[in-house]
Short mmCIF file of C-alpha atoms and ligand atoms in Angstrom, two decimals:
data_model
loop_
_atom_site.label_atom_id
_atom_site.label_comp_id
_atom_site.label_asym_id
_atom_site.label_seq_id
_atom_site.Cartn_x
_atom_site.Cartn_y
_atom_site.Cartn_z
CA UNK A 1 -104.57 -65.23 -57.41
CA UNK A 2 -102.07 -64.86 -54.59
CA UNK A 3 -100.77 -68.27 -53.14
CA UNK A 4 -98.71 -68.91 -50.66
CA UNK A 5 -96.30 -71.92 -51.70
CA UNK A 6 -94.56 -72.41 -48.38
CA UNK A 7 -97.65 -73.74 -47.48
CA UNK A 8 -97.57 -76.62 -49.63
CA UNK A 9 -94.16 -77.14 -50.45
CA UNK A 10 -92.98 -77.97 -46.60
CA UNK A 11 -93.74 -81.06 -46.00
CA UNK A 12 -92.19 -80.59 -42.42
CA UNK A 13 -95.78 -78.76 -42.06
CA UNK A 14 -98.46 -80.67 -43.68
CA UNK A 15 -96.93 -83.38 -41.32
CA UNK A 16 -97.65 -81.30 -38.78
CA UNK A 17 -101.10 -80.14 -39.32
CA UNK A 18 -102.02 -83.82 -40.21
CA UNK A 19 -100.62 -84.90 -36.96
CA UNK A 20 -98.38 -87.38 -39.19
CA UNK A 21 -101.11 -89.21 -41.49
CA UNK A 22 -101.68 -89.43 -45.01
CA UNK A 23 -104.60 -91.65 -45.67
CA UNK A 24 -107.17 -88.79 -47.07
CA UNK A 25 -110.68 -89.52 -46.33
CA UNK A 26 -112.49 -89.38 -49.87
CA UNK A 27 -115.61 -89.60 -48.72
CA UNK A 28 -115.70 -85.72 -48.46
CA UNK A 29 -116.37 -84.26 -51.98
CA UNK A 30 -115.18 -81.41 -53.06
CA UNK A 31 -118.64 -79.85 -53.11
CA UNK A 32 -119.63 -81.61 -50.09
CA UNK A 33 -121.06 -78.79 -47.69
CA UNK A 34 -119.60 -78.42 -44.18
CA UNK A 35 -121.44 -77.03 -41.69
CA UNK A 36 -120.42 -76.52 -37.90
CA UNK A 37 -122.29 -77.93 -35.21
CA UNK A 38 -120.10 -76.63 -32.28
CA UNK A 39 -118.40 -72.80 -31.48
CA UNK A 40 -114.40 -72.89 -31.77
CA UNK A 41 -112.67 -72.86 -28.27
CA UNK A 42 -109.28 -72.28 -26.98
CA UNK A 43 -106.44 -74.77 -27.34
CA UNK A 44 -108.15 -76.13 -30.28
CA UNK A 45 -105.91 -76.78 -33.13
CA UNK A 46 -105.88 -73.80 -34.94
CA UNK A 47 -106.66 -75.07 -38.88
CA UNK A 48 -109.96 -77.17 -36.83
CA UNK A 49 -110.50 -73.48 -35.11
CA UNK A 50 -110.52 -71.67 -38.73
CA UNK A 51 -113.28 -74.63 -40.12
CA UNK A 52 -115.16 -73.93 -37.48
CA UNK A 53 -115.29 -70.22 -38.16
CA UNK A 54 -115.56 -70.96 -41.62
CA UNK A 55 -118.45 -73.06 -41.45
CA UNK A 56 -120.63 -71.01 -39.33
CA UNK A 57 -122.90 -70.96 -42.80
CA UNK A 58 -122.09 -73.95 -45.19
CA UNK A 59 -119.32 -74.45 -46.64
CA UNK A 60 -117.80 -76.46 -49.52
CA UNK A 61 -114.92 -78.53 -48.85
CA UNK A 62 -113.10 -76.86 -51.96
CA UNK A 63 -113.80 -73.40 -50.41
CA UNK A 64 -112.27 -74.58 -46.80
CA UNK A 65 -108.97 -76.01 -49.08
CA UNK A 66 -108.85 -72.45 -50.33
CA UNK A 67 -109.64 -70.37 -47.39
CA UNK A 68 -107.02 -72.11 -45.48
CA UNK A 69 -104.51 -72.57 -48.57
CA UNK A 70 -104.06 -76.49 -47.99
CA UNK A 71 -103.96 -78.78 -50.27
CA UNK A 72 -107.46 -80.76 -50.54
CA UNK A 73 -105.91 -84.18 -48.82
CA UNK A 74 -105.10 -82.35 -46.15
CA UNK A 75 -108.60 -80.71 -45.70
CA UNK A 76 -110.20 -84.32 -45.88
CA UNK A 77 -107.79 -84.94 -43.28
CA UNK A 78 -108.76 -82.31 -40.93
CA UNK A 79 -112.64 -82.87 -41.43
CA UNK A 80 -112.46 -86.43 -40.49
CA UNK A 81 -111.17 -85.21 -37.31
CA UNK A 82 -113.56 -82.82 -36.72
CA UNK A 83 -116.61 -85.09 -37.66
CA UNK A 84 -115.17 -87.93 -35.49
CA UNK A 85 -115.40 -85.31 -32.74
CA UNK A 86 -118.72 -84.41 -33.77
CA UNK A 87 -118.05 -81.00 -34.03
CA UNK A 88 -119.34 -80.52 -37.64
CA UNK A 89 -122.04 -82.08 -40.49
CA UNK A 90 -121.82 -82.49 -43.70
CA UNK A 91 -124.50 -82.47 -46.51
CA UNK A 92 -123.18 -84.79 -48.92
CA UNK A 93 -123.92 -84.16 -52.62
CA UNK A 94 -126.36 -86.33 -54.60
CA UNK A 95 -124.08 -87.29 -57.21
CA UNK A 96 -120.81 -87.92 -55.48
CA UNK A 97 -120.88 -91.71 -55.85
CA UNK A 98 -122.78 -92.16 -59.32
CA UNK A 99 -119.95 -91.24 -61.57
CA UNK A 100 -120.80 -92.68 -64.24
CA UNK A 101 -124.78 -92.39 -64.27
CA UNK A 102 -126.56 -90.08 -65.39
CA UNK A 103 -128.46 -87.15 -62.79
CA UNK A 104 -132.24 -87.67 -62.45
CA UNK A 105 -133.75 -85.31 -65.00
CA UNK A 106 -135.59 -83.14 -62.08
CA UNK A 107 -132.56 -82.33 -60.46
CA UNK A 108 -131.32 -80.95 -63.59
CA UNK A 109 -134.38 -79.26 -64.37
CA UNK A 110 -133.64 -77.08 -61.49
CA UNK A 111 -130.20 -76.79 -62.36
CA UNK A 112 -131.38 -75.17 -65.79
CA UNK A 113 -133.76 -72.94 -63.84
CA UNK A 114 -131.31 -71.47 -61.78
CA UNK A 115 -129.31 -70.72 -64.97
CA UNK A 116 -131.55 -68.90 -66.33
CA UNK A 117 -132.53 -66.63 -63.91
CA UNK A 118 -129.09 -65.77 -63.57
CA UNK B 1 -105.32 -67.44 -31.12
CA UNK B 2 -106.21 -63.88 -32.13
CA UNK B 3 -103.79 -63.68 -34.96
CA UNK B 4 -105.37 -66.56 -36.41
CA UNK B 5 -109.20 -65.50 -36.23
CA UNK B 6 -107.99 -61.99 -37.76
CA UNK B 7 -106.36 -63.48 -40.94
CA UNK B 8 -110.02 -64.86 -42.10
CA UNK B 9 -110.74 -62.78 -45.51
CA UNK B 10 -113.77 -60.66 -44.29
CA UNK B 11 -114.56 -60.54 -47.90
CA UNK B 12 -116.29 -63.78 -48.12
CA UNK B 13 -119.99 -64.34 -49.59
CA UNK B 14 -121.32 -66.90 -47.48
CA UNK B 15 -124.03 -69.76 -48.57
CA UNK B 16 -127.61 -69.67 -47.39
CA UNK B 17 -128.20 -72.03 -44.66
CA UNK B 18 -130.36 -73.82 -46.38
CA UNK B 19 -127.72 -74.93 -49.20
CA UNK B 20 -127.77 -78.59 -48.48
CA UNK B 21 -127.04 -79.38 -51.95
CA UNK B 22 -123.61 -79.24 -54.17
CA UNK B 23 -123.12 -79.45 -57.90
CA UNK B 24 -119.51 -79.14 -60.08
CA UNK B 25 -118.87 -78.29 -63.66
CA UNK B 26 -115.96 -78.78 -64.81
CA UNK B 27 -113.96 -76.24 -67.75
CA UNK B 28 -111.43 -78.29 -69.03
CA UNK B 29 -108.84 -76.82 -71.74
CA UNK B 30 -105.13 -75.98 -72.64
CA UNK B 31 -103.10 -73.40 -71.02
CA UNK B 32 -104.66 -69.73 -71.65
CA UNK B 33 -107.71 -70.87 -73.36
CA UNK B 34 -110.01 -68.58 -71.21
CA UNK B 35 -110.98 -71.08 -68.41
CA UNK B 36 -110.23 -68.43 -65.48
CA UNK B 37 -112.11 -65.99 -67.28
CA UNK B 38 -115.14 -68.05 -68.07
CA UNK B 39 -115.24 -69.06 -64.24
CA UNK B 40 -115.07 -65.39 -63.57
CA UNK B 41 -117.38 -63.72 -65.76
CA UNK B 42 -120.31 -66.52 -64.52
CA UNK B 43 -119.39 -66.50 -60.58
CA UNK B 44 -120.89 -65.21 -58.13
CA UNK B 45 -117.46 -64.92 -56.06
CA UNK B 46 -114.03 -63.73 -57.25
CA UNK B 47 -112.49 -67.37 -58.23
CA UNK B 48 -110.55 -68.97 -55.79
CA UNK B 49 -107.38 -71.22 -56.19
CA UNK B 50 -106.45 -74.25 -54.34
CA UNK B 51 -104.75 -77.60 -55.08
CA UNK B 52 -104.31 -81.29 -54.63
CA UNK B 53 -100.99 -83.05 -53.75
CA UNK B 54 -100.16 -85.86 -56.32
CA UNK B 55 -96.83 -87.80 -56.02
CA UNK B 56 -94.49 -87.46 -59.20
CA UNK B 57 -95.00 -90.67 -60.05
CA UNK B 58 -98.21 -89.50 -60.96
CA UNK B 59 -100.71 -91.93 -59.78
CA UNK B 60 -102.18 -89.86 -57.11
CA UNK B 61 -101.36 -89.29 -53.27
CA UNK B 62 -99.02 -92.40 -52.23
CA UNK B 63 -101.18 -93.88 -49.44
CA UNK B 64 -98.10 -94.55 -47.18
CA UNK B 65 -96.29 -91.67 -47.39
CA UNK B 66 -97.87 -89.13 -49.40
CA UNK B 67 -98.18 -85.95 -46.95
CA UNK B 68 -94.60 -86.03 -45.86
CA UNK B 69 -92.66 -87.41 -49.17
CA UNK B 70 -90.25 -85.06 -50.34
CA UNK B 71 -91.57 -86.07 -54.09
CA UNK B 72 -94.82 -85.15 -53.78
CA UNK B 73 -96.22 -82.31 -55.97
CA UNK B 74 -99.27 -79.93 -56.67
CA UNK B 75 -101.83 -79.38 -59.12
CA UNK B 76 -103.81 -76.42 -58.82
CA UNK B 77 -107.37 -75.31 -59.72
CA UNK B 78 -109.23 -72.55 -59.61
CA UNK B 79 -113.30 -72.03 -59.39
CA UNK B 80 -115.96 -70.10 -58.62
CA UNK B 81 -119.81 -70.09 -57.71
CA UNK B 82 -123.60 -70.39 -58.67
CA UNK B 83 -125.97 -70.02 -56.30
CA UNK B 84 -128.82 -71.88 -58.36
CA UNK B 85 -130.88 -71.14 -55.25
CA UNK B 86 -131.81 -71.59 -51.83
CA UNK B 87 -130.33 -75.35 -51.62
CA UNK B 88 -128.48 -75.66 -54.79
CA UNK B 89 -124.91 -74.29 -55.28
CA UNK B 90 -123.18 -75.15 -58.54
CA UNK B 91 -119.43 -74.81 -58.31
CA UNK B 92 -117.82 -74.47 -61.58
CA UNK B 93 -114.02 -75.71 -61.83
CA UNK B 94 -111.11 -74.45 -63.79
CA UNK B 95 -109.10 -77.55 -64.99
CA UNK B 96 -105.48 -77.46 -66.73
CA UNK B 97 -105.62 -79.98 -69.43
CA UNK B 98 -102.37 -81.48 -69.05
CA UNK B 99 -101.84 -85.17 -68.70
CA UNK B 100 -100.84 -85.02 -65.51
CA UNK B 101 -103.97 -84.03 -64.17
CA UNK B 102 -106.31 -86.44 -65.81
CA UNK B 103 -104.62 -88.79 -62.54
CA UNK B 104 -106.67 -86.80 -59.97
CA UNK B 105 -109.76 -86.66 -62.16
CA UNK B 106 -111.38 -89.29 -60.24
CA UNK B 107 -110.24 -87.99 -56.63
CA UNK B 108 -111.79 -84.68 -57.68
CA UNK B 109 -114.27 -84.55 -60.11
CA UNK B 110 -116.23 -88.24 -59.65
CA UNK B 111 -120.18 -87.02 -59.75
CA UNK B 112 -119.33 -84.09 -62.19
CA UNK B 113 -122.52 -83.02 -63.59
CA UNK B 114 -120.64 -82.75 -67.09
CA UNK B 115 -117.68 -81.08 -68.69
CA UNK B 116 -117.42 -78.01 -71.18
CA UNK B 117 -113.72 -78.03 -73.20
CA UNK B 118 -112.87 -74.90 -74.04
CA UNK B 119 -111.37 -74.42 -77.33
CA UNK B 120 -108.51 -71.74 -78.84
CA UNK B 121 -108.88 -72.42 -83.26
CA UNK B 122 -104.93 -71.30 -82.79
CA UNK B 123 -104.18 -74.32 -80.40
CA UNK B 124 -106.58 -76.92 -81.59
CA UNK B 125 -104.63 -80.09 -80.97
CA UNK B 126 -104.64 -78.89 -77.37
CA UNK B 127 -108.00 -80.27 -76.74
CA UNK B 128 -107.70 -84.06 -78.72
CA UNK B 129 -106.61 -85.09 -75.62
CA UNK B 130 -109.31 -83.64 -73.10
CA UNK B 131 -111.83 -84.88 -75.16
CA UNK B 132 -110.06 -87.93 -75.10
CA UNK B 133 -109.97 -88.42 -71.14
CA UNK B 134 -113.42 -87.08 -70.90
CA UNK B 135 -114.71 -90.27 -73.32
CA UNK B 136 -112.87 -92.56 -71.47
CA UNK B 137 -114.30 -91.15 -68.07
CA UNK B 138 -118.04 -91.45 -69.50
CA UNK B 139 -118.49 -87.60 -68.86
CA UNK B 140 -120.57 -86.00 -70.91
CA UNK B 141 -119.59 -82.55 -72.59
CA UNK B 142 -119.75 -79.93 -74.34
CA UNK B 143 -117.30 -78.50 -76.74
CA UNK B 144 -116.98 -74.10 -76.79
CA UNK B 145 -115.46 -72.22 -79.26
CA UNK B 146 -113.48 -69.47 -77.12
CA UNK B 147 -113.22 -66.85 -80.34
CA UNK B 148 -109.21 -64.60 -80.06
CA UNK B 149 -109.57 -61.61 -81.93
CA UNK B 150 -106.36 -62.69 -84.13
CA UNK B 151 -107.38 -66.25 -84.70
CA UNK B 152 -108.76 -67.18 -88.48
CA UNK B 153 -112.43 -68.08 -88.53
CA UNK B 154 -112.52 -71.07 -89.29
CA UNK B 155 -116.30 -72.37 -89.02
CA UNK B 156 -118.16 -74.05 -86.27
CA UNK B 157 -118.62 -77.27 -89.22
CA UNK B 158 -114.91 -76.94 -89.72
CA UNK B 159 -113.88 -77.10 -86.07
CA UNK B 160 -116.10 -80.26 -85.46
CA UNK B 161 -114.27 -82.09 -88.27
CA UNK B 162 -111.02 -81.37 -87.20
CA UNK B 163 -111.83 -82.59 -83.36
CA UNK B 164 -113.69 -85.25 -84.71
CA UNK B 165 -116.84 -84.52 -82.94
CA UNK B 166 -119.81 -86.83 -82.90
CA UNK B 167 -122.48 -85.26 -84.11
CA UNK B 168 -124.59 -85.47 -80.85
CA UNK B 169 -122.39 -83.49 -78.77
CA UNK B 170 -122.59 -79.58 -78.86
CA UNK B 171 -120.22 -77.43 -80.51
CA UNK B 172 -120.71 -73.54 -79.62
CA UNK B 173 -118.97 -70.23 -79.87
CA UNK B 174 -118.33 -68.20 -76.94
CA UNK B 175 -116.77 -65.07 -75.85
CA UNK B 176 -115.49 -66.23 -72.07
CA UNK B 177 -115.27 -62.30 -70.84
CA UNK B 178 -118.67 -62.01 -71.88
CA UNK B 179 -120.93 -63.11 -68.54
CA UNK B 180 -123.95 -63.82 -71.08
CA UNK B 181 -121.48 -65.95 -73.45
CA UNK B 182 -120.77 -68.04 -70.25
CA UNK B 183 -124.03 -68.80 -69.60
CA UNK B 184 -125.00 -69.69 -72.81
CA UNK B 185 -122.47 -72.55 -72.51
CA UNK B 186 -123.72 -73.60 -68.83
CA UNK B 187 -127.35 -73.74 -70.37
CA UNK B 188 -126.00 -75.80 -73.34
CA UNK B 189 -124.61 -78.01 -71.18
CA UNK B 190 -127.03 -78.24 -68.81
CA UNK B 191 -129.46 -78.47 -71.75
CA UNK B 192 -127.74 -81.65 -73.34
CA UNK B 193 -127.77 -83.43 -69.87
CA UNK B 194 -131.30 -82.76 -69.49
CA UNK B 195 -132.27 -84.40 -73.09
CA UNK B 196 -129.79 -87.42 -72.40
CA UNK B 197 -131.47 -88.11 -68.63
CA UNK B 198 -134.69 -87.43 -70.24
CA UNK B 199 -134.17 -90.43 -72.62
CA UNK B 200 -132.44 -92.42 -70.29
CA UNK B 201 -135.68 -92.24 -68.14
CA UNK B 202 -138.19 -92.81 -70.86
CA UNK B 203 -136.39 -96.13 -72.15
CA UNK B 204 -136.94 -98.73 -69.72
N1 LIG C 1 -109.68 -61.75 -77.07
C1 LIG C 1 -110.06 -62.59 -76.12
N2 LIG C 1 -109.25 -62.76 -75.06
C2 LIG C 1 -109.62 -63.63 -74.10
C3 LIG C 1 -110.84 -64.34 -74.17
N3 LIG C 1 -110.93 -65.16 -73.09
C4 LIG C 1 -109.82 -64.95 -72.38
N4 LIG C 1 -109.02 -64.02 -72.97
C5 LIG C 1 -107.71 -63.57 -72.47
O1 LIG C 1 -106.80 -64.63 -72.60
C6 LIG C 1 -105.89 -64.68 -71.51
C7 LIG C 1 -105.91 -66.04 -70.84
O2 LIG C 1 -107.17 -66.25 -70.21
P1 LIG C 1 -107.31 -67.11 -68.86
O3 LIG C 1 -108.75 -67.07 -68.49
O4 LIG C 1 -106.32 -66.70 -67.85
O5 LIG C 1 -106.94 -68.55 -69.42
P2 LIG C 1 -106.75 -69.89 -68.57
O6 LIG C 1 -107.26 -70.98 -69.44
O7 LIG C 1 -107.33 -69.77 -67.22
O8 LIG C 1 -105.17 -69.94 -68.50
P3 LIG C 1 -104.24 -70.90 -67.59
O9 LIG C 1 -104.96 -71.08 -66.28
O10 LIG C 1 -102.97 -70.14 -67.46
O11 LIG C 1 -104.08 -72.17 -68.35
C8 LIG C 1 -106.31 -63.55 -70.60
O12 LIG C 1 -105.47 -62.46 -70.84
C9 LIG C 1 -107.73 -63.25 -71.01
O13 LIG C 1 -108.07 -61.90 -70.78
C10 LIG C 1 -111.68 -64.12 -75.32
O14 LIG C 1 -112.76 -64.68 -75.45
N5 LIG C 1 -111.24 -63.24 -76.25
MG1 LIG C 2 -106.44 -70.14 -65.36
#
């Protein structure tokens, strides 16, 4: 897979794009599905401008780390922003706080459906 | 403005709009066991790469100065895609198994539906220690054989012995190229969580 390191390994712009912070908001999920609620517009910062475009149709927050080639910290970052400004949703998944329990056996029994009819 | 909006891969497969609801898997194993290609031969998408900064102290992003420390460091991953159906999207991770990783497990894989450790005969002690870190997070897993042409057949009994496997958890062979293979493994999986929520819910 191609990467682009100079992405990642400049801090000088991560800092940037972050607008200086480095608290990551864990409350998006990787699999956490991002959807936008607004169009992008001029002036707007341009990694919130690609989200938006990404997220016409939903999209995981894993797949918007590697769209954009950021590191998932920064994503989070970027999405609290844009939620804040009410300019996406997110569907949360189901199991993203029980990690330890055990999935409801319904949900699973879909899970095994879709498998099969793969 | 227009530079930017032209550099989006065109070659993306997007979601239905209904997908309101995501799922992870996690392939866990040593370096070269087959975990790209297992994520490959089951996803819907080419597998995509991406990464997580972790500070080389290696307890996670430094809440203070993470983003902008000259220390900090990456750990990639790669996955791919299931489109279970109109809501559901299962997203199926690549993990390295190296101890450095086990730091982000939480940050990244907390609500996993369950793990499958992928397993080369020629490197076994390579996956003591996943199974190890997968105990002690309380995921549940399953354990595939990923067969090398050149590697000695040792038996499926054999191979559970030597990793000292339980005798509840389930030990399979699989050929990771193979797309039918790596299903087989997502149904065992999926399969063994089914049976354990199933008891769970029938004991009060
Ligand atoms: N003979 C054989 N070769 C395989 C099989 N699975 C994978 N390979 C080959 O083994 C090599 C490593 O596979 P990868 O899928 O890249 O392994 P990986 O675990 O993702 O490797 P890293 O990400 O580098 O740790 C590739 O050349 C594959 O084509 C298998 O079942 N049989
Ligand atoms: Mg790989």
């Amino acid at each position: 897979m191609t990467r682009r390191p100079v992405d990642t390994g400049d801090p000088d712009r991560l800092y940037t794009v972050t607008g200086g912070r480095s608290r990551a908001d864990d409350s998006f999920d990787l699999v956490a599905l991002v959807v936008s609620e607004c169009e992008p517009t001029a002036g707007m910062q341009s990694e919130h401008l690609r989200i938006l475009e990404l997220c016409r149709h939903p999209t995981a927050v894993v797949e918007v780390a590697a769209e954009l080639r950021l590191p998932i910290t920064v994503v989070r970052i970027l999405l609290s922003d844009l939620l804040a400004m009410g300019r996406i949703t997110v569907r949360h998944p189901q199991m993203a706080q029980s990690a330890a329990s055990l999935p409801h056996s319904a949900l699973l029994k879909e899970v095994l459906r879709g498998l099969h009819n793969l | 403005m227009g530079s930017t909006i032209s550099e989006l891969p065109s070659r993306r497969t997007p979601l239905a709009d209904a997908a309101d609801t995501g799922l992870k898997i996690v392939i866990v194993g040593g370096f070269g066991v087959g975990k790209t290609t297992l994520v490959r031969s089951v996803s819907e998408i080419r597998p995509l790469n991406t990464e997580e900064l972790m500070t080389q102290a290696g307890v996670g992003v430094d809440e203070t100065t993470a983003v902008a420390a000259k220390t900090t460091t990456t750990v990639a991953f790669d996955f791919g895609r299931i489109s279970l159906n109109e809501r559901m999207v299962l997203y199926l991770f690549g993990a390295p198994g190296q101890e450095r990783f086990w730091f982000l497990w939480d940050r990244l894989f907390s609500g996993t539906l369950g793990a499958v450790v992928l397993v080369d005969t020629r490197r076994m002690n390579d996956s003591w220690y996943a199974i190890d870190r997968l105990e002690h997070h309380k995921t549940p897993f399953v354990v595939a054989v990923n067969r090398f042409d050149d590697a000695a057949g040792h038996s499926l009994d054999e191979i559970r012995q030597a990793l000292a496997l339980p005798d509840h958890v389930p030990l399979i062979d699989c050929d990771a190229r193979v797309r039918s293979s790596g299903k087989d493994v997502l149904i065992t999986l999926v399969d063994y969580l089914y049976t354990q929520a199933m008891a769970q819910e029938t004991t009060p």
